[in-house]
XYZ file of C-alpha atoms in Angstrom:
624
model
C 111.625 72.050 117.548
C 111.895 67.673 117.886
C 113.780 65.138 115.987
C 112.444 67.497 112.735
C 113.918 70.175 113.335
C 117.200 68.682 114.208
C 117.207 66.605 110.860
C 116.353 70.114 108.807
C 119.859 71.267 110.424
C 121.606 68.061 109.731
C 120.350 69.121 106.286
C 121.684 72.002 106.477
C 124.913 71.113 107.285
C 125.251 68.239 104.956
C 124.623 70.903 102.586
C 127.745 72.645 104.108
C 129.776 69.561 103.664
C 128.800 69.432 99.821
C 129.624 72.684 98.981
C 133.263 72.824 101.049
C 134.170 70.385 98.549
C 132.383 71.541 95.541
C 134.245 75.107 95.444
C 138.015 76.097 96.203
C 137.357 78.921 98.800
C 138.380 77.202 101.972
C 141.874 78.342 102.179
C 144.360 76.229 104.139
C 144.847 76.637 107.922
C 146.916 79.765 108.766
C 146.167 82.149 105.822
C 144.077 85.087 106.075
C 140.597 85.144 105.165
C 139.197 88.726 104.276
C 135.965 88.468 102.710
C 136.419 92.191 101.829
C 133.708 93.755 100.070
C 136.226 96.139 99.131
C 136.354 94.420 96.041
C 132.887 95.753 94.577
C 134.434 99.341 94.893
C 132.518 101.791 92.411
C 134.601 102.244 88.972
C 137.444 104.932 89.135
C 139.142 103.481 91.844
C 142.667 102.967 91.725
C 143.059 99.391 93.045
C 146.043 97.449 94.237
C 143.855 94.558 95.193
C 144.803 94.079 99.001
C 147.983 92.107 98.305
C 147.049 90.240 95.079
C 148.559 92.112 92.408
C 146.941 94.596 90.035
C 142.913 94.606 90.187
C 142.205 92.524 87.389
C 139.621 95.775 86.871
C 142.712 97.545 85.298
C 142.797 95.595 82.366
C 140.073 97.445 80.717
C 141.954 100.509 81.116
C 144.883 98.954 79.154
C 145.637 98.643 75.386
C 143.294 95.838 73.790
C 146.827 93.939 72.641
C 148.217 93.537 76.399
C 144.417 92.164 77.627
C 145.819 88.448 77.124
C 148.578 89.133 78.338
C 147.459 90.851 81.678
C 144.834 88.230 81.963
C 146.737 85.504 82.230
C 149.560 87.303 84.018
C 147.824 88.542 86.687
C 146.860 86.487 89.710
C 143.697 88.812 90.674
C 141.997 87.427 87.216
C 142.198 83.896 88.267
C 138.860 82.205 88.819
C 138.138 79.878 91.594
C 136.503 76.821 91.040
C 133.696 76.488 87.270
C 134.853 74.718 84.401
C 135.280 77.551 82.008
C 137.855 80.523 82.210
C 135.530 83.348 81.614
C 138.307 85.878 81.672
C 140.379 84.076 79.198
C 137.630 83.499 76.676
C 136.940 87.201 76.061
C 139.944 88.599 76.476
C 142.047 86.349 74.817
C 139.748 83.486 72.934
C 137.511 86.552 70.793
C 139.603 89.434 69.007
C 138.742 93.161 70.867
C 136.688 93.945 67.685
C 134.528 91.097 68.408
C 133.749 91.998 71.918
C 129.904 92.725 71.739
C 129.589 89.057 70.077
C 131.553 87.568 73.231
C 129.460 89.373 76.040
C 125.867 88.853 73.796
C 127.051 84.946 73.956
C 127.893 85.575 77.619
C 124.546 87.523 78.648
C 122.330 84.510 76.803
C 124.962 81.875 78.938
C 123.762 83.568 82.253
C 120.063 83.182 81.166
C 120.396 79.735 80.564
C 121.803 79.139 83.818
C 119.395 80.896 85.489
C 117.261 78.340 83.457
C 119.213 75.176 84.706
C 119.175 76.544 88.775
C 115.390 76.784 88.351
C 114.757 73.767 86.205
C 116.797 71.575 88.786
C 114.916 73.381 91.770
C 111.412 72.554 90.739
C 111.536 69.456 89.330
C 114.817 67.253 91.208
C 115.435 69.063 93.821
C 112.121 69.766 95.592
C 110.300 66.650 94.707
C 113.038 64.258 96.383
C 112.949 66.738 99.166
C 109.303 65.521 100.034
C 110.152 62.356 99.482
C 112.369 61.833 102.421
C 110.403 64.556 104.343
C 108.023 61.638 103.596
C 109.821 58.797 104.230
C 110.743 60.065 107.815
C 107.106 60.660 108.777
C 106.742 64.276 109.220
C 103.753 64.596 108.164
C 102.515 60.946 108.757
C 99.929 61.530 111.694
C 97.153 63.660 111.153
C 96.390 64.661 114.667
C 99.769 66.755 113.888
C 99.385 67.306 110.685
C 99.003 71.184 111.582
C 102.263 71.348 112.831
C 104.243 68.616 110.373
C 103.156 70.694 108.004
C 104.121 73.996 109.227
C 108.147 72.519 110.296
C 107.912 71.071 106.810
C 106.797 74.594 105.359
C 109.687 76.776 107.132
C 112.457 73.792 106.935
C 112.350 71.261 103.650
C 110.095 73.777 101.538
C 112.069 76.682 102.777
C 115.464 74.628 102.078
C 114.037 73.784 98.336
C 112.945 77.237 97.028
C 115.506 78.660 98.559
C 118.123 76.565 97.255
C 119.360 78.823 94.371
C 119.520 81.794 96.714
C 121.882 79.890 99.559
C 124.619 78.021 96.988
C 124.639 81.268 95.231
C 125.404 83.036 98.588
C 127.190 80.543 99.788
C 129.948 80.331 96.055
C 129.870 84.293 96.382
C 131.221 84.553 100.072
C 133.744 82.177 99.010
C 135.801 84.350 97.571
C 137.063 88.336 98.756
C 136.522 89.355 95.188
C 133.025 88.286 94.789
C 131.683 88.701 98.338
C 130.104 91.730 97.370
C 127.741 89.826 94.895
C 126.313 87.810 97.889
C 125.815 90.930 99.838
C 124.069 92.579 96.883
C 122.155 89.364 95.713
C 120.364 88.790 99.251
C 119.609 92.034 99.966
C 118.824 93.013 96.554
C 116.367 90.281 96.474
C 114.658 91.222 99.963
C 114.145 94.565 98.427
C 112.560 93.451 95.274
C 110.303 90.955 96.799
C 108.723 92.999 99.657
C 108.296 95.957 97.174
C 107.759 94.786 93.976
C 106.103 91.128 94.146
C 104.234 92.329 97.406
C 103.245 95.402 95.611
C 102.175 93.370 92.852
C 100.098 91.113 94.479
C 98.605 93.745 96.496
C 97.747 95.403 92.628
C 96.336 91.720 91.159
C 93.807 91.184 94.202
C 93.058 93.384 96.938
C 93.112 90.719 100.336
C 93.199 91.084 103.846
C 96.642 89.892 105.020
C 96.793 87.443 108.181
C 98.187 89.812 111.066
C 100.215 87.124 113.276
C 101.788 85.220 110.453
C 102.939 88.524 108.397
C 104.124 90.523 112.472
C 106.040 87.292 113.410
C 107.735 87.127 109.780
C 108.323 90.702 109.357
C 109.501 91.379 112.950
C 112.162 87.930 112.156
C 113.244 89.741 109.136
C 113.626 93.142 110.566
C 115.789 91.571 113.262
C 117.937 89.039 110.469
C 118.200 92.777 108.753
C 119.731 94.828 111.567
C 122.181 91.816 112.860
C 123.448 91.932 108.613
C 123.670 95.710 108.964
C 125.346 95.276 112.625
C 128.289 92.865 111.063
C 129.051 95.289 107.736
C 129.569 98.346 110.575
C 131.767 96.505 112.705
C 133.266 94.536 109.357
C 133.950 91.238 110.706
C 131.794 88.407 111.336
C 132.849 86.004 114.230
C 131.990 81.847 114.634
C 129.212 82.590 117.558
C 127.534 85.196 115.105
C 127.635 82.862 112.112
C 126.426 80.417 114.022
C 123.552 82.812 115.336
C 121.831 83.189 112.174
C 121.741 79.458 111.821
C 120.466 79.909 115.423
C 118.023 82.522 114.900
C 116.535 80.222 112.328
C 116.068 77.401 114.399
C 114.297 79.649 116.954
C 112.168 81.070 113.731
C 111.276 77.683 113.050
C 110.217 77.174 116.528
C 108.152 80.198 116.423
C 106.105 79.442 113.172
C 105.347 75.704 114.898
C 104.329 77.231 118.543
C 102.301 79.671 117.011
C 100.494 77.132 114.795
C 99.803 74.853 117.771
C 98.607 77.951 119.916
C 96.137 78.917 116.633
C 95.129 75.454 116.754
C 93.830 75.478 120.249
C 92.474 78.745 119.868
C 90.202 77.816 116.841
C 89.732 74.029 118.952
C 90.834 70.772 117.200
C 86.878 69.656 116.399
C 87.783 70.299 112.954
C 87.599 66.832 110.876
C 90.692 65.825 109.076
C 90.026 66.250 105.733
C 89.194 69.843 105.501
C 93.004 70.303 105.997
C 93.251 68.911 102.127
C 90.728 71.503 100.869
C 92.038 74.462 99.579
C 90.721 77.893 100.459
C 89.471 78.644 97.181
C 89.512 76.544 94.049
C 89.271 77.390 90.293
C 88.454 74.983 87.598
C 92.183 75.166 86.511
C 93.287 73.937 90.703
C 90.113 71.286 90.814
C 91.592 69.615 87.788
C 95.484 70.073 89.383
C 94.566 68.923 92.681
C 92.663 65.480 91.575
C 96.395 64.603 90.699
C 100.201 65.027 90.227
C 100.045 64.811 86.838
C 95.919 65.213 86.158
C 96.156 68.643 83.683
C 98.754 65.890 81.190
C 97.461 62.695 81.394
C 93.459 62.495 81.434
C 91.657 59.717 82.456
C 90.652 59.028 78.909
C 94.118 58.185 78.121
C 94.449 55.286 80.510
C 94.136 51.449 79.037
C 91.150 49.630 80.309
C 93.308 46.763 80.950
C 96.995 46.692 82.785
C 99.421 46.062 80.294
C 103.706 45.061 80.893
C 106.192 47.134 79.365
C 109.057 46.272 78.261
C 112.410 47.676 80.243
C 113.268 49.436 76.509
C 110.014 51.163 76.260
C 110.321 52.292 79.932
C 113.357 53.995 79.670
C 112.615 55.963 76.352
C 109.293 57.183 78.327
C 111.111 58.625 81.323
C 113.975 59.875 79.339
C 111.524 62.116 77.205
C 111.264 65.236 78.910
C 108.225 65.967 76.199
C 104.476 65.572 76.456
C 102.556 65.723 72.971
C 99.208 66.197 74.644
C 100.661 69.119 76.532
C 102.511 70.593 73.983
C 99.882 70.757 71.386
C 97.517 72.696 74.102
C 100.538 75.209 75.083
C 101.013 78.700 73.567
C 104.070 79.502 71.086
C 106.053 81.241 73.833
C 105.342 78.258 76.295
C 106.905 75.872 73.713
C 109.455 78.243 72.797
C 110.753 78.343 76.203
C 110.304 74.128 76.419
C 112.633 73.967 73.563
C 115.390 75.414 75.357
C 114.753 73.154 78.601
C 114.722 70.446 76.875
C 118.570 69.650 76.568
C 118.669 70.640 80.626
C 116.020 68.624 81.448
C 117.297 65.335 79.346
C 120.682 65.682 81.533
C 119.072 65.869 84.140
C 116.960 63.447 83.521
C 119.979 61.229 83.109
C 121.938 61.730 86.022
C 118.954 63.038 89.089
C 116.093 60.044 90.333
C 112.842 61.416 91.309
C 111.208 59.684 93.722
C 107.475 60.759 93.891
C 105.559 59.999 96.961
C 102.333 61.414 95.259
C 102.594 58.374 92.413
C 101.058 54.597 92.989
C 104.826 53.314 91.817
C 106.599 56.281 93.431
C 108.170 56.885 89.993
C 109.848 53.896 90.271
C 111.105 53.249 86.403
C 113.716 49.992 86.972
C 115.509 50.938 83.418
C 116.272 54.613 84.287
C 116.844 54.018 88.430
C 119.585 51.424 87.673
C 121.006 53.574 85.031
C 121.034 56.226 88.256
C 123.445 54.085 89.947
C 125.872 54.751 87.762
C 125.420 58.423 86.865
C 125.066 59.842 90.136
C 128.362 59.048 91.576
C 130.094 59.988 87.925
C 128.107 63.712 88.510
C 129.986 63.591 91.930
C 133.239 63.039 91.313
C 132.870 64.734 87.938
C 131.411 68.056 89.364
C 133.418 68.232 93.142
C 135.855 70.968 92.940
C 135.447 71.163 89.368
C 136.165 68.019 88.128
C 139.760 68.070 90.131
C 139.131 64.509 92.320
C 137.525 62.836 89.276
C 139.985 63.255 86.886
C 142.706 62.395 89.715
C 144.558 59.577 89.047
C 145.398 56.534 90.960
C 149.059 55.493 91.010
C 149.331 57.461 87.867
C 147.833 54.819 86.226
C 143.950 54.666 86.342
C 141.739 57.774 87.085
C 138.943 57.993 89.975
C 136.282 58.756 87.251
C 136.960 55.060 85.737
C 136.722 53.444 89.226
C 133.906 55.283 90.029
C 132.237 54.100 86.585
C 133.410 50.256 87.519
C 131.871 50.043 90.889
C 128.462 51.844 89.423
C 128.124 49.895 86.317
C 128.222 46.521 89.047
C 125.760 48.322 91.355
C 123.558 49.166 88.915
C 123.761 45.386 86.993
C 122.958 44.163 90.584
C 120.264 46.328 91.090
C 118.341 45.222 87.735
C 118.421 41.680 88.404
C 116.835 42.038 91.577
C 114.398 44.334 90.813
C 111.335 44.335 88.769
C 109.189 46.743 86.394
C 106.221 46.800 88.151
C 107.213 46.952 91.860
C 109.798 49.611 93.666
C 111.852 47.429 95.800
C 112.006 48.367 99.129
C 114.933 50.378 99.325
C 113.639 52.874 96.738
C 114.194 54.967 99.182
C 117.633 55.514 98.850
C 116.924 57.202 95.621
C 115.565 60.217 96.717
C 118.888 61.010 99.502
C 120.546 60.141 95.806
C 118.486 62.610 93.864
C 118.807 65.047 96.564
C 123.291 65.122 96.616
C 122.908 64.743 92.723
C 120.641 67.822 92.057
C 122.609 69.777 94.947
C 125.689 69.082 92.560
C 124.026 70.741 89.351
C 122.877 73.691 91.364
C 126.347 74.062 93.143
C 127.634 73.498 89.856
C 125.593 76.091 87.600
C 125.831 78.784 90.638
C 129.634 78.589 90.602
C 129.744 79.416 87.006
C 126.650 82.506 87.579
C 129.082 83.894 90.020
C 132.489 83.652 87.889
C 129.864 84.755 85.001
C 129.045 88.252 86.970
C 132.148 88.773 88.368
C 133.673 88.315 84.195
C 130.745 90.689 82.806
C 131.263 93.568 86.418
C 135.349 93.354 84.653
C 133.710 94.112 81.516
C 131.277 97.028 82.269
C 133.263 98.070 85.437
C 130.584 97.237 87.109
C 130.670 96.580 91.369
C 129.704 93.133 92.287
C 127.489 94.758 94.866
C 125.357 95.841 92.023
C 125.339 93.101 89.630
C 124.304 91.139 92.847
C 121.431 93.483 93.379
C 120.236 93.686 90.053
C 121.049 90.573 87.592
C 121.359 87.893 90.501
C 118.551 89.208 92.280
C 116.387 89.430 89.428
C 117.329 86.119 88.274
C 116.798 84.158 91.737
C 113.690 86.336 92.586
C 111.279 86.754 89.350
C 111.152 82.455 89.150
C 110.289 80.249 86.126
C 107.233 79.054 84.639
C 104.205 78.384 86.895
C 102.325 75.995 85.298
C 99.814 74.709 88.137
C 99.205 78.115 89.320
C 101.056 76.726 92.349
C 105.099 76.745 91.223
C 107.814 78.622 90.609
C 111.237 77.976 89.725
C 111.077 75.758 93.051
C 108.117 74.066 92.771
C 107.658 72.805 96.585
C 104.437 74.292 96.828
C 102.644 71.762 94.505
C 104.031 69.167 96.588
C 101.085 68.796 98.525
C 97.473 70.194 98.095
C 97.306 70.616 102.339
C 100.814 72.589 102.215
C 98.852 75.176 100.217
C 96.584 75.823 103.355
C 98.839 75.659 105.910
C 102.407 76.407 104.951
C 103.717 79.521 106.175
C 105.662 80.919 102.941
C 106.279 78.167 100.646
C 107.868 80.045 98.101
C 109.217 83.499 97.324
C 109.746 84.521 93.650
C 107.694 86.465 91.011
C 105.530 84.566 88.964
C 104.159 81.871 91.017
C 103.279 84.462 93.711
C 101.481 86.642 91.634
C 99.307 84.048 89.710
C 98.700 82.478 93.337
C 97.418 85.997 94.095
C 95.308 85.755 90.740
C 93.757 82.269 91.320
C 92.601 82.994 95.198
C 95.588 82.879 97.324
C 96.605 86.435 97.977
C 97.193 86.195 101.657
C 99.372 82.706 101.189
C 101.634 84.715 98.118
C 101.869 88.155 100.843
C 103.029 86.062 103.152
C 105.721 84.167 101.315
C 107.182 87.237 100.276
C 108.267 88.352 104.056
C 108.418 84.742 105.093
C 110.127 82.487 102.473
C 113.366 85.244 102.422
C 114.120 84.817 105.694
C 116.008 81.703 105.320
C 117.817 83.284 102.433
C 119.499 85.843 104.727
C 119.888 84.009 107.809
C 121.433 80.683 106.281
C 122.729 82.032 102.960
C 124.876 84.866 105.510
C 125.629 82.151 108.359
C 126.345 79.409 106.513
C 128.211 81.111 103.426
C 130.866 82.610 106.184
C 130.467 79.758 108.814
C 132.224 78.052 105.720
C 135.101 80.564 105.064
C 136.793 79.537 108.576
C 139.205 77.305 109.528
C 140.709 76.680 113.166
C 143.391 79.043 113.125
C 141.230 81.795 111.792
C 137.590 81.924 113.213
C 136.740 85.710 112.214
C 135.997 86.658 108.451
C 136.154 90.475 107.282
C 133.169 91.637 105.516
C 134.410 95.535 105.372
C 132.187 97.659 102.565
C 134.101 100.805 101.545
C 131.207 101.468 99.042
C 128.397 103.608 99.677
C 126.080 101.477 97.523
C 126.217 99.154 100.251
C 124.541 101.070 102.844
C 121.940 102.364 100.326
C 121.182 98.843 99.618
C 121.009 97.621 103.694
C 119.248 101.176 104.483
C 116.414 100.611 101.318
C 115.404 97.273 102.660
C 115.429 98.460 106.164
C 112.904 100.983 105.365
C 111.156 99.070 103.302
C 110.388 96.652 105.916
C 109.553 99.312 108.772
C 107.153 101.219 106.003
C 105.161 97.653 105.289
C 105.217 96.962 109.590
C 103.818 100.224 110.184
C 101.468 100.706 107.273
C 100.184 97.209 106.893
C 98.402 97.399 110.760
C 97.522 101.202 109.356
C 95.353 99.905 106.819
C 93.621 97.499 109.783
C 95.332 94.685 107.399
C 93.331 95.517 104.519
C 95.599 96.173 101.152
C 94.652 97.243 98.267
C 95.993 99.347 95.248
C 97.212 102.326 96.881
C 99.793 100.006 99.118
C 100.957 98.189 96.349
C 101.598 101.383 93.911
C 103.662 102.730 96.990
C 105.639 99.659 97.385
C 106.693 99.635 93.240
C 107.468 103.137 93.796
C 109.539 102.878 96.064
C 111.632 100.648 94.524
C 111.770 101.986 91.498
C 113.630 105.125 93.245
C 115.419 102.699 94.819
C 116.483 101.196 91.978
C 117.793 104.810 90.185
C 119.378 105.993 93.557
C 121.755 102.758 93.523
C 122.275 103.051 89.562
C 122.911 106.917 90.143
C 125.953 105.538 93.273
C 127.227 102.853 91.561
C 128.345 105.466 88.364
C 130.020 107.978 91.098
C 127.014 110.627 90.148
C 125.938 110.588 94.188
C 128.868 110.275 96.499
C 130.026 111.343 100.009
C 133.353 112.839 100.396
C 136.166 110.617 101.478
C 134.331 107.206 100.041
């Protein structure tokens, strides 16, 4: 793959180093680590919970004036890592009569942090992603600029959309009694996107899908499918096969770049430059988008004639307002319904992520705001790494981290204003966007801590498995996306990084809404393919990497045993799912239209009743 493909790993495994510190579930050296999906056992079981104590599922079965009591008694109803005690709240915080009140508060809780993962995503996460994929020249020459685009596609656009996905994963394997949500979350979401978004798109606009691209990423997936299925059967996954999915993704990547050089000198490279910034088919809505970052909000009319200086005052209260009036007074009531609750999200993290914006004159340099960075960053840190637990340490017993932390930052960030200026980034600006990127990992390893202590908390409630929460409400949540407001984005917007990425990415992105109104506005063949393409690193480093960081040296093997039948329903639907599309797809000579997609929704609509009908015991095998 080159030096790029090595630093997307490095990435990778920064990421690892990040999240071993941001949740508790590395145990220490010499104790057992079964990541049991045993745990996500359909209701009616009778559970001692593999050594811990009562399952903390048996509390529900109890009278409502032991609940407290049990809850805080029993060791199996402890949650690792978050801020808040989920548990605790409703079953000891809210009266049993007020129940419905507690999980209505708790359902709208998990919305909104479905909100913050996406919010974070598409606008901090992704954009500083492109600026270092920038500021290390991947896509710098344009004699390569077929390929740089292509390794940036499958590695930094692949790493931003599917961010949500992998620190989900990667917080669910980190603990036996929530494995099962991982297991049900990533191949819940395969199932949903290659039925229903590829079904959908198929429904929008009829296309002809590219053959090579959609083979190579549906043979990839089949094979990242069957080595998942291969490690339930023999429950166990060892270090060489954790580190084979990271592997097999590497060799993926290496795939999507040889093919796009062999396409390259198949089609001959007479092709001038600039065609590679023209889009394939362009609306009015994507001509005004693409003649800027920020074209469709700021007109030309509302530029001054003449340069003016602001003051440092006047810059910060612009960046800090997450608002645009122009915008908002062309929007719909839902759209600014929906901005309303973003805005407190977006103001925070506004407040504590820098953007740096390679597409901007001034890189979105704003001195004010930057310096005030300096400080807020490293307070997220420590303030959000294993919960708050190093921050709040104190030194000597005397002064906490969180204060020295604040010293240093407020001197750094006094330094940095004096020898800066308004009008100029200084030449490390950099450095912001490797800050932006740890801070808005943080938030998202932060908010998909508390989603998984959320599900596990309302699963208690219903007595509901994991494995089906994970396949339904975390699924849904990380698959159907946010708002899509260049036609172009979802709740990771990478794909409006770049105009050119829209021609020649392979799968930018992989959730509902941006997909289909891709498919609406001309781009049916680049949404089809995301939907086989941009999953695959979802499976292959959400599974390698979430167990890769479960072992320690004195225990290199983690357990991954499902008792439950859903399990194998949920492996076995996606498995045929994928052999139907590899086999029909060529059928059709490549050509899809309605038929295909009504099929594909269809089938996972049975899918979808076949799991509900195993999770409440109504289809069962004998013995399970």
């Amino acid at each position: 793959v080159g030096p790029a493909g090595v630093l997307s790993l490095a990435g990778v495994l920064s990421l690892a180093g990040v999240l071993a510190g941001g949740h508790s579930g590395v145990q220490p050296a010499g104790t057992p680590l079964p990541l049991d999906v045993r745990s996500t056992d359909p209701p009616g079981r009778d559970a001692l919970s593999h050594g811990r104590g009562v399952d903390c599922w048996e509390v529900r079965k109890r009278n409502s004036s032991e609940w407290c009591r049990f809850i805080r008694s029993n060791p199996d109803c402890r949650l690792d890592g978050g801020f808040l005690d989920y548990l605790e709240g409703v079953f000891c915080v809210f009266p049993p009569r007020l129940l419905p009140l507690a999980v209505t508060l708790y359902a709208l809780w998990l919305l909104y942090l479905f909100v913050i993962l996406g919010v974070t995503a598409e606008k901090f996460f992704c954009p500083n992603l492109s600026a270092i994929s920038t500021n290390l020249k991947l896509s710098h020459n344009v004699a390569v600029f077929s390929l740089t685009a292509s390794l940036h596609g499958v590695t930094f656009l692949a790493f931003g959309n599917g961010a949500p996905d992998v620190f989900s994963a990667v917080v669910a394997f980190s603990d036996p009694r929530t494995a099962g949500l991982a297991i049900g979350a990533i191949f819940g979401a395969g199932v949903f996107v290659t039925t229903v978004v590829a079904g959908g798109i198929a429904l929008v606009k009829p296309f002809t899908a590219a053959s090579r691209p959609f083979l190579r990423d549906a043979i990839f997936y089949m094979v990242a499918v069957f080595l998942t299925f291969m490690v339930l059967y023999f429950g166990r996954i060892t270090l060489g096969e954790a580190l084979g999915y990271l592997g097999l993704y590497v060799f993926y990547v290496f795939t999507v770049v040889l093919c796009t050089w062999i396409h390259r000198r198949q089609r001959g490279e007479g092709l001038p430059p600039p065609r590679l910034w023209e889009p394939e088919m362009l609306t009015d809505a994507e001509e005004q988008e693409s003649s800027g970052t920020n074209s469709g909000d700021y007109g030309e009319e509302y530029r001054p004639l003449l340069p003016t200086q602001e003051t440092s005052l006047r810059i910060l209260t612009s960046a800090l307002s997450p608002l645009d009036y122009r915008k908002w007074r062309r929007k719909p009531w839902y759209w600014r319904l929906f901005k309303v609750f973003k805005v407190p999200v977006e103001l925070v993290l506004l407040l504590t992520v820098p953007v740096v914006d390679p597409d901007k004159d001034d890189l979105n340099w704003k001195r004010p705001l930057n310096c005030l960075h300096v400080l807020t960053s490293p307070l997220l840190f420590v303030l959000t790494l294993k919960s708050g637990t190093y921050g709040l340490y104190q030194i000597q017993g005397v002064f906490p981290v969180w204060g020295l932390v604040a010293l240093i930052g407020s001197v750094l960030a006094i330094i940095t204003f004096l020898i800066t200026s308004n009008e100029e980034p200084p030449k490390y600006h950099c450095v912001f966007a490797f800050l932006g990127f740890l801070a808005s990992a943080m938030w998202i390893n932060a908010a998909a801590t508390e989603l998984v202590n959320i599900l596990r908390t309302l699963g208690i409630i219903f007595q509901l498995s994991n494995t089906v929460l994970g396949l339904t409400l975390l699924a849904w949540g990380n698959s159907i996306g946010g708002e899509s407001s260049a036609g172009t984005r979802g709740h990771a917007g990478c794909t409006s990084v770049r105009p050119a990425l829209l021609k020649v990415s392979p799968s930018p992105s992989a959730d509902t809404f941006s997909d289909l109104t891709m498919a609406r506005q001309g781009y049916p063949r680049m949404a089809f393919s995301a939907c086989f393409g941009g999953i695959i690193f979802n499976i292959l480093v959400g599974v390698g990497l979430g167990c890769l960081l479960q072992m320690t040296s004195s225990q290199l093997v983690v357990k991954l045993e499902p008792d439950s039948l859903l399990v194998w329903i949920l492996a076995g639907a996606l498995g045929l799912s994928l052999v139907f599309s590899f086999v029909s797809v060529p059928a059709q000579c490549f050509q899809l239209g309605k038929a295909y997609g009504v099929c594909l929704i269809l089938y996972y609509l049975a899918f979808l009743c076949v799991a509900l009908l195993t999770e409440f015991r109504v289809i069962h095998l004998s013995g399970i």
